[in-house]
Short mmCIF file of C-alpha atoms in Angstrom, two decimals:
data_model
loop_
_atom_site.label_atom_id
_atom_site.label_comp_id
_atom_site.label_asym_id
_atom_site.label_seq_id
_atom_site.Cartn_x
_atom_site.Cartn_y
_atom_site.Cartn_z
CA MET A 272 -59.71 20.86 16.67
CA THR A 273 -60.76 17.54 18.13
CA HIS A 274 -61.08 14.88 15.48
CA PRO A 275 -64.51 13.20 15.68
CA LEU A 276 -62.94 9.75 15.58
CA ARG A 277 -60.68 10.60 18.50
CA ALA A 278 -63.72 11.86 20.39
CA ILE A 279 -65.44 8.51 19.85
CA ALA A 280 -62.38 6.65 21.09
CA VAL A 281 -62.14 8.85 24.17
CA LEU A 282 -65.80 8.18 24.86
CA ILE A 283 -65.10 4.46 24.69
CA LEU A 284 -62.30 4.92 27.21
CA LEU A 285 -64.59 6.80 29.56
CA VAL A 286 -67.38 4.24 29.26
CA LEU A 287 -65.07 1.31 29.87
CA ALA A 288 -63.40 3.09 32.76
CA CYS A 289 -66.76 3.32 34.49
CA CYS A 290 -67.43 -0.41 34.45
CA ALA A 291 -66.87 -0.83 38.17
CA GLY A 292 -70.00 -0.78 40.31
CA GLY A 293 -73.14 -2.74 40.96
CA ARG A 294 -74.79 -4.99 38.45
CA ARG A 295 -77.44 -2.41 37.54
CA GLU A 296 -74.71 0.13 36.87
CA GLN A 297 -72.78 -2.44 34.90
CA VAL A 298 -75.78 -3.14 32.71
CA ALA A 299 -76.41 0.55 32.09
CA THR A 300 -72.74 1.15 31.37
CA ALA A 301 -72.57 -1.88 29.12
CA GLN A 302 -75.54 -0.62 27.13
CA ALA A 303 -73.77 2.69 26.65
CA GLY A 304 -70.58 0.85 25.79
CA LEU A 305 -72.38 -1.30 23.24
CA GLN A 306 -73.89 1.75 21.60
CA THR A 307 -70.53 3.51 21.55
CA ALA A 308 -68.75 0.48 20.11
CA MET A 309 -71.39 0.22 17.39
CA SER A 310 -70.92 3.89 16.58
CA ALA A 311 -67.17 3.43 16.33
CA ALA A 312 -67.55 0.41 14.04
CA GLU A 313 -70.05 2.27 11.92
CA ALA A 314 -67.75 5.28 11.66
CA ALA A 315 -64.86 3.11 10.52
CA ALA A 316 -66.97 1.25 7.97
CA ARG A 317 -68.66 4.30 6.55
CA GLY A 318 -65.35 6.16 6.47
CA PHE A 319 -63.73 3.36 4.53
CA GLU A 320 -66.62 3.22 2.07
CA GLU A 321 -66.33 6.94 1.50
CA TRP A 322 -62.58 6.69 0.93
CA ASP A 323 -63.09 3.72 -1.40
CA ARG A 324 -65.60 5.66 -3.51
CA ALA A 325 -63.29 8.67 -3.79
CA HIS A 326 -60.26 6.52 -4.55
CA GLN A 327 -62.01 4.65 -7.34
CA GLY A 328 -63.32 7.94 -8.69
CA ALA A 329 -59.74 9.19 -8.85
CA ILE A 330 -58.70 6.08 -10.77
CA VAL A 331 -61.44 6.72 -13.32
CA ALA A 332 -60.46 10.38 -13.60
CA ALA A 333 -56.82 9.46 -14.27
CA ALA A 334 -57.56 6.61 -16.68
CA THR A 335 -56.15 7.12 -20.17
CA SER A 336 -58.50 4.58 -21.79
CA GLU A 337 -61.36 2.34 -20.76
CA ALA A 338 -59.03 -0.66 -20.74
CA ASP A 339 -56.52 1.23 -18.63
CA GLY A 340 -59.24 2.18 -16.17
CA ARG A 341 -60.59 -1.34 -15.97
CA ALA A 342 -57.14 -2.78 -15.33
CA LYS A 343 -56.35 -0.30 -12.58
CA LEU A 344 -59.74 -0.75 -10.93
CA ALA A 345 -59.30 -4.51 -11.02
CA THR A 346 -55.88 -4.24 -9.40
CA TYR A 347 -57.19 -1.97 -6.67
CA ARG A 348 -60.25 -4.13 -5.99
CA GLN A 349 -58.09 -7.20 -5.67
CA LYS A 350 -56.04 -5.48 -2.96
CA ARG A 351 -59.20 -4.16 -1.30
CA GLU A 352 -60.48 -7.71 -0.87
CA ALA A 353 -58.33 -8.15 2.25
CA VAL A 354 -60.12 -5.24 3.90
CA LEU A 355 -63.54 -6.60 3.00
CA LEU A 356 -62.65 -10.01 4.40
CA ALA A 357 -61.45 -8.38 7.61
CA PHE A 358 -64.71 -6.48 7.99
CA GLU A 359 -66.65 -9.69 7.38
CA ALA A 360 -64.59 -11.45 10.03
CA PHE A 361 -65.45 -8.64 12.42
CA GLU A 362 -69.15 -9.10 11.63
CA ALA A 363 -68.77 -12.82 12.31
CA THR A 364 -67.30 -12.10 15.75
CA VAL A 365 -70.35 -9.97 16.49
CA ASP A 366 -72.63 -12.84 15.58
CA ALA A 367 -70.59 -15.22 17.74
CA ALA A 368 -70.64 -12.85 20.71
CA LEU A 369 -74.40 -12.46 20.43
CA ALA A 370 -74.79 -16.24 20.36
CA ILE A 371 -72.74 -16.51 23.55
CA MET A 372 -74.77 -13.78 25.20
CA ALA A 373 -77.98 -15.63 24.34
CA VAL A 374 -76.98 -18.58 26.51
CA THR A 375 -78.60 -18.52 29.95
CA GLU A 376 -75.35 -18.94 31.86
CA PRO A 377 -72.38 -18.48 29.54
CA SER A 378 -69.06 -19.69 30.86
CA PRO A 379 -66.36 -17.16 31.73
CA ALA A 380 -64.07 -18.96 29.29
CA ALA A 381 -66.55 -18.48 26.45
CA LEU A 382 -66.92 -14.80 27.27
CA ALA A 383 -63.15 -14.37 27.44
CA GLU A 384 -62.78 -16.05 24.08
CA ALA A 385 -65.41 -13.75 22.56
CA ALA A 386 -63.50 -10.74 23.89
CA ALA A 387 -60.23 -12.05 22.48
CA ARG A 388 -61.80 -12.73 19.09
CA SER A 389 -63.19 -9.21 18.98
CA LEU A 390 -59.75 -7.82 19.69
CA ARG A 391 -58.17 -9.88 16.93
CA ALA A 392 -60.91 -8.88 14.49
CA VAL A 393 -60.45 -5.17 15.20
CA LEU A 394 -56.70 -5.50 14.80
CA ALA A 395 -57.16 -7.39 11.52
CA VAL A 396 -59.35 -4.63 10.09
CA ARG A 397 -56.82 -2.03 11.16
CA ASN A 398 -53.91 -3.95 9.64
CA ALA A 399 -55.75 -4.62 6.38
CA ILE A 400 -56.58 -0.94 5.93
CA ALA A 401 -53.01 0.05 6.79
CA THR A 402 -51.70 -2.36 4.17
CA LEU A 403 -54.08 -1.03 1.55
CA GLU A 404 -53.09 2.51 2.39
CA SER A 405 -49.40 1.75 1.88
CA THR A 406 -50.01 0.36 -1.63
CA PRO A 407 -53.44 1.52 -2.82
CA MET B 188 -64.34 12.95 4.19
CA MET B 189 -62.47 10.69 6.56
CA ASN B 190 -59.10 9.60 5.33
CA LEU B 191 -57.58 6.21 5.84
CA ALA B 192 -55.16 7.48 8.45
CA ALA B 193 -58.07 8.69 10.58
CA ILE B 194 -59.86 5.36 10.26
CA ILE B 195 -56.70 3.51 11.23
CA GLU B 196 -56.27 5.81 14.18
CA LEU B 197 -59.80 5.05 15.35
CA LEU B 198 -59.36 1.30 15.03
CA GLY B 199 -55.98 1.51 16.70
CA LEU B 200 -57.43 3.37 19.66
CA VAL B 201 -60.30 0.90 19.98
CA ALA B 202 -57.83 -1.98 19.88
CA GLU B 203 -55.69 -0.20 22.46
CA VAL B 204 -58.67 0.08 24.77
CA LEU B 205 -59.50 -3.59 24.37
CA GLU B 206 -55.88 -4.59 24.89
CA ARG B 207 -55.61 -2.47 28.02
CA HIS B 208 -58.64 -4.04 29.61
CA ARG B 209 -57.56 -7.49 28.60
CA ASP B 210 -54.27 -7.06 30.44
CA ASP B 211 -55.65 -5.11 33.36
CA PRO B 212 -54.61 -6.49 36.77
CA ASP B 213 -58.31 -6.71 37.45
CA THR B 214 -58.70 -9.67 35.18
CA ARG B 215 -62.44 -9.72 35.65
CA LYS B 216 -62.93 -6.36 33.99
CA ALA B 217 -62.97 -7.55 30.41
CA LEU B 218 -65.31 -10.38 31.37
CA ASP B 219 -67.55 -7.91 33.19
CA ILE B 220 -67.82 -5.82 30.05
CA VAL B 221 -68.93 -8.77 27.99
CA GLY B 222 -71.15 -10.01 30.81
CA GLY B 223 -72.72 -6.60 31.07
CA LEU B 224 -73.44 -6.64 27.38
CA MET B 225 -75.07 -10.02 27.79
CA ALA B 226 -77.30 -8.63 30.55
CA ALA B 227 -78.11 -5.62 28.41
CA VAL B 228 -79.26 -7.81 25.56
CA ARG B 229 -81.36 -9.89 27.96
CA ALA B 230 -82.93 -6.80 29.51
CA GLY B 231 -83.71 -5.12 26.21
CA ASP B 232 -86.85 -5.72 24.22
CA GLY B 233 -86.82 -7.64 20.97
CA ALA B 234 -87.04 -4.63 18.71
CA ALA B 235 -84.17 -2.84 20.45
CA THR B 236 -82.02 -5.95 20.35
CA ALA B 237 -82.75 -6.49 16.67
CA ALA B 238 -81.88 -2.88 15.97
CA ALA B 239 -78.61 -3.26 17.84
CA ILE B 240 -77.73 -6.38 15.89
CA GLY B 241 -78.56 -4.59 12.67
CA GLN B 242 -76.28 -1.73 13.60
CA LEU B 243 -73.47 -4.06 14.57
CA ARG B 244 -73.41 -5.60 11.13
CA THR B 245 -71.62 -3.12 8.95
CA HIS B 246 -72.27 -4.72 5.56
CA VAL B 247 -69.24 -3.09 3.99
CA ARG B 248 -69.05 -5.52 1.09
CA ALA B 249 -72.60 -4.84 -0.06
CA ASN B 250 -71.97 -1.11 -0.02
CA VAL B 251 -68.67 -1.21 -1.92
CA THR B 252 -70.20 -3.58 -4.46
CA ALA B 253 -72.81 -0.94 -5.18
CA THR B 254 -70.02 1.62 -5.47
CA ASP B 255 -68.15 -0.63 -7.91
CA ALA B 256 -71.16 -0.74 -10.23
CA ALA B 257 -71.47 3.04 -10.18
CA ILE B 258 -67.74 3.47 -10.82
CA ASP B 259 -67.83 1.06 -13.74
CA ALA B 260 -70.68 3.05 -15.23
CA ASP B 261 -68.69 6.26 -14.77
CA LEU B 262 -65.71 4.72 -16.56
CA MET B 263 -67.79 3.68 -19.54
CA LYS B 264 -69.50 7.04 -19.66
CA LYS B 265 -66.13 8.77 -19.68
CA PHE B 266 -64.83 6.86 -22.68
CA ARG B 267 -68.03 6.06 -24.52
CA GLY B 268 -69.71 9.33 -23.79
CA GLU B 269 -73.04 7.93 -22.75
CA ASP B 270 -74.82 6.25 -19.90
CA THR B 271 -74.96 2.47 -20.16
#
């Protein structure tokens, strides 16, 4: 069975692979790419929120007292903070990229920097979630 | 429900795609992608652009904060036996 997340990633690959062509085609492809990227980001965010809700629910279910539950929730939420900060950094890169796009003639260097920042932000989210997963 | 491994896989694949295009011998490709996005935003109407911006902002913290409040209520209900 094809995992829905893998399907999204494959779609991204296909969209980006089609970026060659005239400017009109590039615009159309970029619009599709933007929509796909947003879907991927949304899937990751909503998936994490769902996991977070279930994980905290499990902590409550296993708690032996209210104090025990509070302590374990506090510990988990402290670790989770790194993931939230990574998501916020990703959102900031989106804002920055949009600001660059709003300029009439953005410089290639500015566009390249926006692309690099997006890459780092995606990697940071991935690493933060991986770290949380290893010691939830 | 998605598990963390699946989310990591997704983000890893997205990062892989970005990395691949960044290092592509055709060094203009990554810039073309961003440039194309810029053109798309310019070509779109205000409402569509605003909707896109809204979608791009994931607002994870606000959502988990709401979850935290619900979880805290569940914890109290479990041990105090009543809604608070």
